[in-house]
Amino acid sequence: MHVFLPDGKQLDLPEHATALDAARAIGPRLAQDALAATANGELTDLMTPLPDGAAITLITKKKPEDAAPLFRHSLGHVMSQAVGEFYMAKGFPREAVRRGVGPSIENGFYQDFDLPAPLSEEDFPAIEAVMQGILARNLDVTRADVGKAAALEQFAYDPYKVELIAGLPDDEPITFYSQGDYVDLCRGPHFPRTGALPTAFKLMSTSSAYWRGDASRPTLQRIYGVAFATQKELGEYLERLEEAKRRDHRRLGKELELFVIDPLVGKGLPLWLPNGAILREELAAFLKEQQFQRRYQGVITPNIGNLELYKTSGHYQNYSDSNFSPITVDDEQYMLKPMNCPHHVRIYASKPRSYRDLPVRLAEFGTVYRYEQSGELNGLTRVRGFTQDDAHIFCRPDQLKKEFLDVLDLTVLVLGTFGMTDVRFRVGTRDASGGKYVGSDENWEAAERQIIEAVGEMGLPFTVEPGDAAFYGPKLDFVIKDVIGREWQLGTIQVDYTLPERFDIWYTGEDGADHRPVMIHRAPFGSLERFVGILIEHYGGDFPLWLAPRQIAIVPIADRHNDYARELETELHAAGLRVEVDDSSNRMNAKVRSAELSKIPVMLIVGDQEQAARQVSVRERTGEGTKERKAVGFGDLKAELLERYRARA
């Protein structure tokens, strides 16, 4: 057999040669330094036979980060081995620790265990010490192909491994990886020895996990860890985690009195407090202004609908796991609305349409309901009732691309307004092998092609994700990166030829015949709940002036300045700004501190000099710290703040 090196050189090797064989053929130093390889662009280890004719690249200890998924997977095995040794040191037999799955994940790894006694996070330092010892022992990692009978015999004590092995084909070899006396069922790939693994790892948390994700199966204990090529990267990651905790929207939402989730109301059903309601209203007003300029028409639809509506649309059948159960009313079945689109289709169908009427753009801040398991609920970012900034455009096929480009332009504008400029776009297409999709191949191909063309014309970075489409059509998702580097999937644009067919809607063409419109589903925010949760964390609660629920705090230095402070408050409130006076008995410094803790962006401090000259001293929160200005004329400041508010600066 032969393989090709990065410079195009062909390397002749024995049958079933591995990447280690290739490294040895090049030179002993490379064989010593090699950690992993790529074969035809896919990561592989040094122990797995290479495909004949593969283009390979060897990864060495000079750049271990290039093989991060491998060293994370291998450290997962090291953690699994360490947990076994930890319990053996406590007197338990080796077979007392049984294991589920243990993959590498972004930034780290996890492993599911059935343990003889629960493990706590207080045990993590001891387990990490065992892991460091396994790395110090520099154990060789070996790969072996075994038959099914031998594999079942090896793991006869472990029902989870037995179940996994029993589900594998009878005629294919099963892969084991070993290091020292630790053996595990695994496809790989792995680092060649434990001593080559980075020491920059940390066990982070433990949780429960159903075996194979099934609530009716045994509950296992899952242990998570993170791993990086260097201690510097690990330190930076842990710092980002601490920053994420400081920005946690659940904590800030409580401190800033934005929302509560009351168990008496129900899990996943947030209640918006006055401050949070202001935030929502500002977001809605911003988008409604943009929609008005683009000639959208507002509509309002009910929170429930007849079950036949959702059967016709396909939402009842295709999203059965996330729908709430139907309810019976007067011998008819109804369901909490899972989607706004079927309602908008019926509004379109409420009267005849001509080709001259199209496009029809219907928009609604519509509340929908989805069933989420209790363990998946998370503050505002994963809820059971949420409001979408939903719109549906009904257009002629020849209008589709122009309408899609306009929606894309609106979305980029929306994200840029919030400083979300690090965005990637993800085109979700059909998976050719999937069976959930409805509609003709011709329509699917046309829709996918036009989405890709539109994104390309705007020069936006995008990836194509087969299998990520909705059941009725392809889509474009927006994935933003926030100020601390986390990615969030926000809104979406979807092209749909299918719902118009399912509901048999039409327009009269220029030729007098009936024609089928195309639908565009569009939601730049996605859901207001999720978007607000992300905004809270993106800004760390320090909202810009136009979004801040409490925009201005006036701080009188002494009681004799209270009347002047209230006079300014009245003027600012009449101008449309959100303002309050702190006329408490606290000292000035305490009042300033209170406003800072409440993250009010602008403080106006007034004393004798300010009152005499109708001025204020301004103390303003900025991204870089606090900015102060003395002796600012009140009239000029009011005009400045109003301009910033109206411009959404």
XYZ file of C-alpha atoms in Angstrom:
649
model
C 0.000 0.000 0.000
C 1.023 3.640 -0.249
C 0.130 7.019 1.270
C 0.826 10.598 0.246
C 2.652 13.152 2.398
C 1.744 16.887 2.523
C 4.417 17.706 -0.086
C 2.824 15.187 -2.486
C 5.549 12.580 -2.012
C 4.345 8.969 -2.136
C 5.365 6.689 0.714
C 5.248 2.929 0.122
C 4.293 0.908 3.216
C 3.410 -2.696 4.116
C -0.230 -3.835 3.970
C -2.342 -2.485 6.904
C 0.352 0.022 7.867
C -0.395 2.622 10.518
C 0.579 6.268 10.884
C 3.350 5.116 13.240
C 4.707 2.915 10.441
C 4.661 5.958 8.162
C 6.528 8.036 10.766
C 9.155 5.284 11.180
C 9.612 5.100 7.430
C 10.418 8.826 7.397
C 12.762 8.756 10.372
C 13.205 7.587 13.998
C 12.997 11.133 15.423
C 9.613 11.704 13.802
C 8.392 8.344 15.085
C 9.403 9.398 18.592
C 7.747 12.818 18.349
C 4.546 11.773 16.535
C 1.297 11.894 18.544
C -1.419 11.449 15.930
C -2.186 11.982 12.257
C -4.818 12.987 9.780
C -5.828 10.663 6.968
C -7.808 12.305 4.171
C -8.502 15.172 6.553
C -9.808 13.003 9.414
C -7.992 12.692 12.742
C -6.632 9.233 13.447
C -4.189 7.720 15.896
C -0.830 6.052 15.348
C -2.266 2.566 15.957
C -5.111 2.401 13.417
C -4.419 0.991 9.927
C -4.411 3.690 7.248
C -6.566 3.479 4.109
C -4.582 2.691 0.996
C -3.831 5.833 -0.972
C -4.622 8.195 1.906
C -3.229 11.724 2.083
C -1.708 11.928 5.563
C -0.269 14.566 7.862
C 1.605 13.659 11.026
C 0.916 15.654 14.201
C 3.839 15.970 16.604
C 4.373 17.201 20.148
C 5.269 20.600 18.718
C 1.560 21.206 18.010
C -0.517 18.949 20.282
C -3.454 21.371 19.961
C -3.960 20.076 16.405
C -5.034 16.779 17.962
C -7.170 18.248 20.766
C -10.131 15.831 20.291
C -7.690 12.912 20.619
C -5.973 14.030 23.794
C -9.346 14.927 25.328
C -10.679 11.476 24.497
C -7.546 9.864 25.892
C -7.772 11.922 29.082
C -11.345 10.688 29.403
C -9.920 7.152 29.475
C -7.308 8.254 31.999
C -10.077 9.703 34.187
C -12.065 6.474 33.853
C -9.007 4.424 34.841
C -8.330 6.782 37.758
C -11.877 6.434 39.085
C -11.460 2.658 39.033
C -8.174 2.878 40.939
C -9.748 5.364 43.387
C -12.450 2.837 44.346
C -10.026 -0.088 44.420
C -7.970 1.883 46.952
C -11.140 2.046 49.058
C -11.378 -1.755 49.001
C -13.877 -2.275 46.194
C -13.151 -4.929 43.535
C -12.277 -3.788 40.018
C -15.625 -5.070 38.702
C -17.572 -2.833 41.102
C -17.043 0.149 38.774
C -19.159 -0.206 35.641
C -19.119 2.260 32.776
C -21.440 3.730 30.192
C -20.231 5.971 27.382
C -17.326 8.427 27.584
C -16.757 10.659 24.541
C -14.681 13.769 24.061
C -16.712 16.974 23.875
C -15.933 20.622 23.187
C -13.116 21.657 25.557
C -13.045 18.323 27.367
C -14.638 14.950 28.036
C -17.110 13.084 30.208
C -17.663 9.533 31.381
C -20.811 7.860 32.733
C -20.382 5.502 35.683
C -22.408 3.041 37.737
C -20.423 3.300 40.981
C -20.439 1.254 44.185
C -20.779 4.505 46.184
C -21.575 8.049 44.986
C -18.719 10.320 43.992
C -18.709 13.970 45.109
C -16.868 16.983 43.751
C -14.813 16.952 46.958
C -13.261 13.734 45.586
C -12.057 15.443 42.399
C -8.618 16.540 43.685
C -7.831 12.951 44.747
C -8.920 11.588 41.351
C -6.925 14.278 39.523
C -3.867 13.208 41.521
C -4.400 9.598 40.372
C -4.728 10.863 36.787
C -1.432 12.748 37.053
C 0.143 9.528 38.333
C -1.145 7.581 35.311
C 0.391 10.207 33.022
C 3.674 9.971 34.938
C 3.708 6.174 34.469
C 3.812 6.807 30.697
C 1.686 3.760 29.897
C 1.627 2.584 26.288
C -1.813 2.766 24.678
C -2.554 -0.248 22.492
C -5.354 -1.095 20.099
C -6.762 -4.583 19.514
C -9.498 -6.030 17.293
C -11.450 -8.814 18.993
C -14.422 -10.969 18.086
C -17.864 -10.480 19.582
C -17.715 -13.554 21.812
C -14.379 -12.518 23.295
C -15.643 -8.968 23.821
C -18.724 -10.221 25.680
C -16.549 -12.445 27.848
C -14.175 -9.551 28.650
C -17.033 -7.371 29.929
C -19.372 -10.024 31.314
C -19.471 -8.125 34.636
C -20.631 -4.857 33.049
C -24.244 -4.831 31.725
C -23.727 -1.504 29.937
C -20.780 -2.720 27.891
C -22.571 -6.018 27.225
C -25.547 -4.104 25.819
C -23.314 -1.982 23.599
C -21.392 -5.009 22.329
C -24.589 -6.987 21.705
C -25.784 -4.204 19.407
C -22.684 -4.385 17.181
C -22.613 -6.434 13.937
C -21.604 -10.076 14.422
C -19.200 -10.137 11.495
C -17.172 -7.027 12.278
C -14.204 -6.890 14.655
C -14.694 -4.931 17.868
C -12.029 -2.475 18.974
C -10.490 -2.391 22.458
C -7.999 0.190 23.717
C -5.765 -0.607 26.681
C -3.343 1.298 28.900
C -1.704 -0.690 31.663
C -4.367 -2.969 33.163
C -7.228 -0.695 32.042
C -9.164 -1.970 29.012
C -12.182 -0.316 27.397
C -14.485 -0.869 24.461
C -13.722 2.067 22.167
C -13.500 3.075 18.511
C -10.656 5.481 19.311
C -8.605 7.300 18.248
C -6.126 7.907 21.100
C -2.695 9.252 21.936
C 0.043 6.569 21.820
C 1.035 6.768 25.486
C -0.218 8.465 28.627
C 3.043 10.348 29.130
C 2.411 12.290 25.904
C -0.876 13.698 27.188
C -1.048 17.307 28.404
C -1.303 17.830 32.153
C -3.561 20.896 31.738
C -6.838 19.277 32.767
C -9.400 19.713 35.517
C -12.486 17.795 36.646
C -15.375 20.236 36.695
C -18.709 18.782 37.745
C -20.865 15.725 38.210
C -24.481 15.122 37.269
C -26.950 12.303 36.753
C -27.584 10.886 33.293
C -30.062 8.286 32.075
C -28.498 5.290 30.389
C -28.789 5.901 26.641
C -30.852 9.031 27.358
C -33.922 6.979 28.326
C -35.727 8.053 31.517
C -36.954 4.476 32.029
C -33.380 3.120 32.140
C -30.852 3.198 35.029
C -29.488 6.543 36.235
C -25.710 6.823 35.991
C -23.294 9.373 37.420
C -21.627 11.557 34.803
C -18.285 13.259 35.494
C -17.164 16.162 33.305
C -13.619 17.376 32.766
C -11.875 19.974 30.622
C -8.448 19.691 28.991
C -6.147 21.941 26.994
C -2.738 21.736 25.414
C -1.196 24.214 27.885
C -1.744 25.499 31.408
C -2.151 28.982 29.930
C -5.127 27.860 27.840
C -6.650 26.073 30.834
C -6.219 29.181 32.980
C -7.846 31.381 30.346
C -10.742 28.953 30.043
C -11.307 28.887 33.806
C -11.208 32.698 33.846
C -13.890 32.754 31.140
C -16.005 30.413 33.242
C -15.711 32.743 36.226
C -16.668 35.658 34.005
C -19.638 33.655 32.720
C -20.753 33.082 36.334
C -20.557 36.814 36.987
C -22.679 37.400 33.881
C -25.168 34.574 34.554
C -28.547 35.930 33.443
C -30.354 34.018 36.193
C -28.373 35.820 38.900
C -28.452 39.218 37.181
C -32.121 38.801 36.330
C -32.861 38.527 40.041
C -30.494 41.332 41.105
C -31.784 43.738 38.437
C -35.414 42.661 39.018
C -35.998 41.627 35.404
C -37.855 38.326 35.743
C -38.791 35.539 38.119
C -39.779 31.920 37.604
C -42.361 31.104 40.263
C -42.959 27.402 41.030
C -46.622 28.176 41.721
C -46.952 29.489 38.146
C -44.937 26.620 36.674
C -41.480 25.549 35.572
C -40.175 27.217 32.446
C -42.837 29.960 32.519
C -41.079 33.245 33.342
C -42.886 36.219 34.839
C -41.588 39.534 33.535
C -41.158 42.146 36.258
C -41.541 45.877 35.426
C -37.844 46.291 34.591
C -37.876 43.222 32.356
C -41.084 44.335 30.688
C -39.399 47.636 29.739
C -36.500 45.712 28.220
C -38.880 43.561 26.171
C -40.892 46.570 25.039
C -37.757 48.384 23.869
C -36.712 45.359 21.824
C -40.176 44.978 20.332
C -40.416 48.701 19.507
C -37.030 48.600 17.770
C -38.002 45.666 15.562
C -41.503 46.981 14.860
C -39.995 50.247 13.567
C -37.749 48.285 11.224
C -40.665 46.119 10.086
C -42.818 49.203 9.427
C -40.102 50.634 7.183
C -40.029 47.321 5.297
C -43.847 47.269 4.943
C -44.697 44.387 7.242
C -48.282 44.151 8.513
C -48.945 43.277 12.136
C -51.310 40.459 13.091
C -52.401 38.820 16.351
C -53.309 35.140 16.746
C -54.637 33.080 19.706
C -52.501 30.975 22.047
C -54.356 27.752 21.213
C -55.632 26.243 18.001
C -57.702 23.363 16.743
C -55.681 20.157 16.570
C -56.613 19.772 12.884
C -54.693 22.988 12.145
C -51.447 21.476 13.408
C -52.145 18.119 11.785
C -52.544 19.885 8.448
C -49.310 21.826 8.940
C -47.445 18.711 10.107
C -46.325 20.216 13.416
C -48.419 17.765 15.429
C -46.844 14.718 13.774
C -43.296 15.979 13.299
C -42.813 17.627 16.707
C -44.841 15.226 18.846
C -42.153 15.043 21.567
C -42.182 18.811 22.136
C -45.936 19.481 21.897
C -48.192 19.756 24.917
C -50.988 17.185 25.027
C -54.239 18.141 23.300
C -57.245 19.245 25.360
C -60.885 18.498 24.547
C -63.361 21.383 24.306
C -66.961 20.876 23.084
C -66.080 17.567 21.406
C -63.142 19.156 19.572
C -59.463 18.852 20.345
C -57.251 21.905 20.820
C -53.562 22.321 21.525
C -51.354 25.040 22.970
C -49.856 26.813 19.963
C -46.389 25.344 19.197
C -45.839 27.546 16.119
C -47.279 30.775 14.732
C -46.913 29.855 11.062
C -50.123 27.792 10.587
C -52.153 30.706 11.985
C -50.483 33.126 9.585
C -51.214 30.812 6.663
C -54.908 30.939 7.550
C -54.754 34.745 7.691
C -53.262 34.722 4.186
C -56.073 32.377 3.076
C -58.789 34.611 4.537
C -59.311 36.376 1.186
C -58.315 35.931 -2.463
C -54.860 37.206 -3.410
C -53.564 38.489 -6.739
C -50.007 38.495 -8.026
C -50.205 42.278 -7.564
C -50.775 41.820 -3.794
C -47.588 39.857 -3.241
C -45.409 39.888 -1.284
C -47.615 39.765 1.833
C -45.524 40.215 4.989
C -47.314 39.234 8.221
C -45.557 39.881 11.539
C -46.440 39.032 15.131
C -44.808 38.887 18.528
C -46.576 35.585 19.124
C -46.305 33.423 22.226
C -45.842 29.688 21.666
C -45.521 26.700 23.976
C -43.172 23.727 23.798
C -42.741 20.890 26.250
C -39.183 20.749 27.572
C -38.034 18.192 30.126
C -37.432 19.665 33.567
C -33.704 18.926 33.411
C -33.364 20.937 30.188
C -34.970 24.140 31.515
C -32.497 26.975 32.083
C -33.605 30.450 33.141
C -34.755 32.360 30.063
C -32.674 30.455 27.526
C -34.714 27.221 27.721
C -38.367 27.705 28.676
C -41.804 26.211 28.016
C -43.572 29.412 26.989
C -41.844 32.058 24.875
C -42.589 34.883 22.468
C -41.175 34.794 18.960
C -40.576 37.860 16.812
C -42.225 35.875 14.076
C -42.985 36.946 10.529
C -44.058 35.069 7.429
C -43.620 36.401 3.929
C -45.811 35.025 1.146
C -44.238 35.807 -2.216
C -44.064 34.748 -5.834
C -41.149 32.461 -6.759
C -39.568 35.299 -8.774
C -39.640 37.500 -5.604
C -38.072 34.923 -3.313
C -34.422 35.895 -3.595
C -35.072 39.636 -3.161
C -37.248 38.998 -0.101
C -34.673 36.633 1.388
C -31.919 39.215 0.908
C -34.055 41.871 2.622
C -34.652 39.588 5.601
C -30.944 38.825 5.755
C -30.156 42.555 5.668
C -32.622 43.143 8.530
C -31.035 40.376 10.585
C -27.503 41.727 10.140
C -28.790 45.187 11.152
C -30.472 43.798 14.275
C -27.409 41.882 15.439
C -25.083 44.810 14.715
C -27.255 47.117 16.826
C -26.395 44.987 19.857
C -22.705 44.761 19.052
C -23.069 41.158 17.882
C -20.767 41.441 14.898
C -18.956 38.110 15.277
C -21.572 36.020 13.480
C -21.450 32.902 11.388
C -24.321 31.707 9.249
C -25.362 28.075 9.086
C -27.334 26.762 6.101
C -29.430 23.781 7.187
C -30.181 21.435 4.268
C -31.806 18.037 3.930
C -29.995 14.882 4.899
C -30.461 12.683 1.863
C -30.912 9.624 4.082
C -33.451 11.275 6.421
C -37.138 10.489 6.233
C -38.690 13.406 8.138
C -38.845 15.829 5.196
C -41.924 16.627 3.130
C -42.191 18.247 -0.305
C -40.757 17.667 -3.760
C -37.063 17.298 -4.528
C -37.390 20.104 -7.081
C -38.654 22.594 -4.505
C -36.059 21.558 -1.941
C -33.227 21.968 -4.419
C -34.499 25.376 -5.529
C -34.843 26.619 -1.943
C -31.406 25.371 -0.871
C -29.776 26.901 -3.939
C -31.366 30.325 -3.423
C -30.403 30.478 0.272
C -26.769 29.683 -0.526
C -26.740 32.222 -3.378
C -28.209 34.964 -1.152
C -25.682 34.447 1.652
C -22.876 34.367 -0.877
C -24.029 37.602 -2.534
C -23.863 39.403 0.811
C -20.336 38.085 1.394
C -21.265 36.450 4.709
C -19.321 33.492 6.160
C -21.440 30.338 6.160
C -21.325 26.584 6.503
C -23.696 23.991 5.054
C -25.126 21.550 7.623
C -26.889 18.541 6.015
C -29.748 17.237 8.162
C -30.287 20.556 9.952
C -33.299 21.669 7.891
C -36.851 21.923 9.218
C -39.190 19.182 8.013
C -40.801 21.578 5.517
C -37.779 23.419 4.158
C -34.120 24.497 4.405
C -33.094 27.289 6.763
C -30.389 29.777 7.635
C -29.446 30.022 11.330
C -27.372 32.792 12.917
C -24.696 31.788 15.423
C -23.237 34.734 17.315
C -20.167 34.903 19.533
C -20.599 37.044 22.644
C -18.025 39.262 24.365
C -16.468 36.345 26.269
C -16.272 34.053 23.247
C -19.320 31.832 23.770
C -21.445 30.867 20.781
C -25.241 31.189 20.771
C -27.691 30.144 18.091
C -30.237 32.955 17.700
C -32.783 33.579 14.981
C -33.488 31.822 11.735
C -34.767 32.316 8.172
C -36.529 29.409 6.484
C -37.730 28.933 2.913
C -40.887 26.850 2.641
C -42.623 25.474 -0.436
C -44.431 22.825 1.619
C -46.906 24.594 3.935
C -48.495 26.448 0.999
C -49.118 23.030 -0.564
C -50.409 21.430 2.645
C -52.871 24.282 3.182
C -53.615 24.658 -0.561
C -53.133 28.425 -0.652
C -52.728 30.297 -3.901
C -52.741 33.604 -5.711
C -54.126 34.560 -9.105
C -51.292 35.084 -11.551
C -51.006 37.557 -14.395
C -52.203 34.745 -16.653
C -55.447 34.402 -14.660
C -54.478 30.950 -13.356
C -53.920 29.864 -9.749
C -50.285 29.737 -8.563
C -48.685 28.590 -5.332
C -46.844 31.215 -3.236
C -43.553 30.522 -1.473
C -43.263 31.190 2.286
C -40.336 32.667 4.181
C -40.322 32.092 7.950
C -38.283 34.763 9.747
C -37.323 35.535 13.370
C -34.186 37.690 13.925
C -34.396 37.485 17.737
C -35.611 33.886 17.703
C -37.448 34.210 20.993
C -37.563 37.278 23.218
C -36.891 35.159 26.294
C -33.753 33.550 24.922
C -32.575 36.775 23.298
C -32.961 38.743 26.535
C -31.119 36.006 28.459
C -28.247 36.220 25.978
C -28.290 40.040 26.033
C -28.074 40.079 29.829
C -24.942 37.940 29.686
C -23.516 39.719 26.612
C -23.732 43.083 28.394
C -23.190 41.672 31.885
C -26.330 43.615 32.881
C -24.694 46.912 31.812
C -27.225 47.757 29.120
C -26.763 50.732 26.801
C -28.842 53.769 27.677
C -31.682 53.005 25.258
C -32.193 49.464 26.595
C -31.574 50.054 30.314
C -34.820 49.692 32.282
C -33.549 52.345 34.721
C -31.724 54.908 32.605
C -30.958 57.832 34.912
C -30.512 58.188 38.658
C -30.476 61.684 40.161
C -28.459 61.892 43.386
C -29.017 64.989 45.555
C -26.034 65.603 47.817
C -28.193 66.864 50.706
C -31.887 67.145 51.528
C -31.911 70.810 50.471
C -31.207 69.678 46.916
C -34.198 67.299 46.729
C -36.596 69.829 45.196
C -34.110 70.673 42.428
C -33.575 66.952 41.792
C -37.348 66.358 41.494
C -37.663 69.317 39.116
C -35.058 67.721 36.824
C -36.780 64.353 37.165
C -40.088 65.855 36.020
C -38.506 67.384 32.924
C -36.634 64.220 31.948
C -39.704 62.035 32.493
C -41.854 64.389 30.394
C -39.263 64.054 27.607
C -39.681 60.256 27.677
C -36.621 59.208 29.670
C -36.726 56.713 32.548
C -35.449 58.545 35.613
C -35.628 58.328 39.397
C -34.452 60.426 42.334
C -32.691 58.847 45.299
C -33.977 61.094 48.082
C -33.257 58.527 50.784
C -31.492 59.458 53.996
C -28.298 57.713 52.838
C -25.081 59.669 52.340
C -24.155 60.614 48.762
C -21.476 57.907 48.406
C -23.979 55.249 49.458
C -26.492 56.543 46.895
C -23.846 56.426 44.164
C -22.911 52.888 45.169
C -26.564 51.825 45.092
C -26.981 53.176 41.551
C -23.792 51.425 40.445
C -24.965 48.087 41.859
C -28.261 48.576 40.005
C -26.191 49.160 36.830
C -27.996 52.436 36.045
C -25.976 53.863 33.146
C -26.200 57.588 33.972
C -26.056 59.325 37.372
C -26.698 63.050 37.779
C -25.284 64.455 41.014
C -26.662 67.795 42.174
C -25.487 70.092 44.949
C -25.322 73.822 45.700
C -23.215 74.780 42.671
C -25.281 72.685 40.236
C -28.545 74.039 41.599
C -27.389 77.672 41.390
C -26.289 77.323 37.739
C -29.000 74.811 36.626
C -26.293 72.292 35.959
C -25.485 68.693 36.909
C -22.383 66.612 37.495
C -22.541 63.485 35.317
C -21.190 60.077 36.311
C -21.622 57.516 33.526
C -20.916 53.797 33.304
C -19.026 52.793 30.148
C -17.396 49.629 28.901
C -14.028 51.013 29.989
C -15.116 52.123 33.479
C -16.670 55.310 34.822
C -16.673 58.603 32.942
C -17.244 61.827 34.894
C -18.139 65.345 33.751
C -18.539 68.388 35.970
C -20.762 71.471 35.583
C -22.785 70.243 32.581
C -25.710 72.437 31.542
C -28.940 70.548 32.178
C -30.616 71.596 28.917
C -27.671 70.438 26.831
C -27.476 67.151 28.721
C -31.189 66.442 28.275
C -30.865 66.973 24.525
C -27.783 64.723 24.404
C -29.475 61.888 26.309
C -32.618 62.126 24.205
C -30.582 61.936 21.007
C -28.687 58.878 22.254
C -31.929 57.213 23.327
C -33.698 57.851 20.024
C -30.657 56.785 17.995
C -30.300 53.595 20.085
C -26.618 54.381 20.420
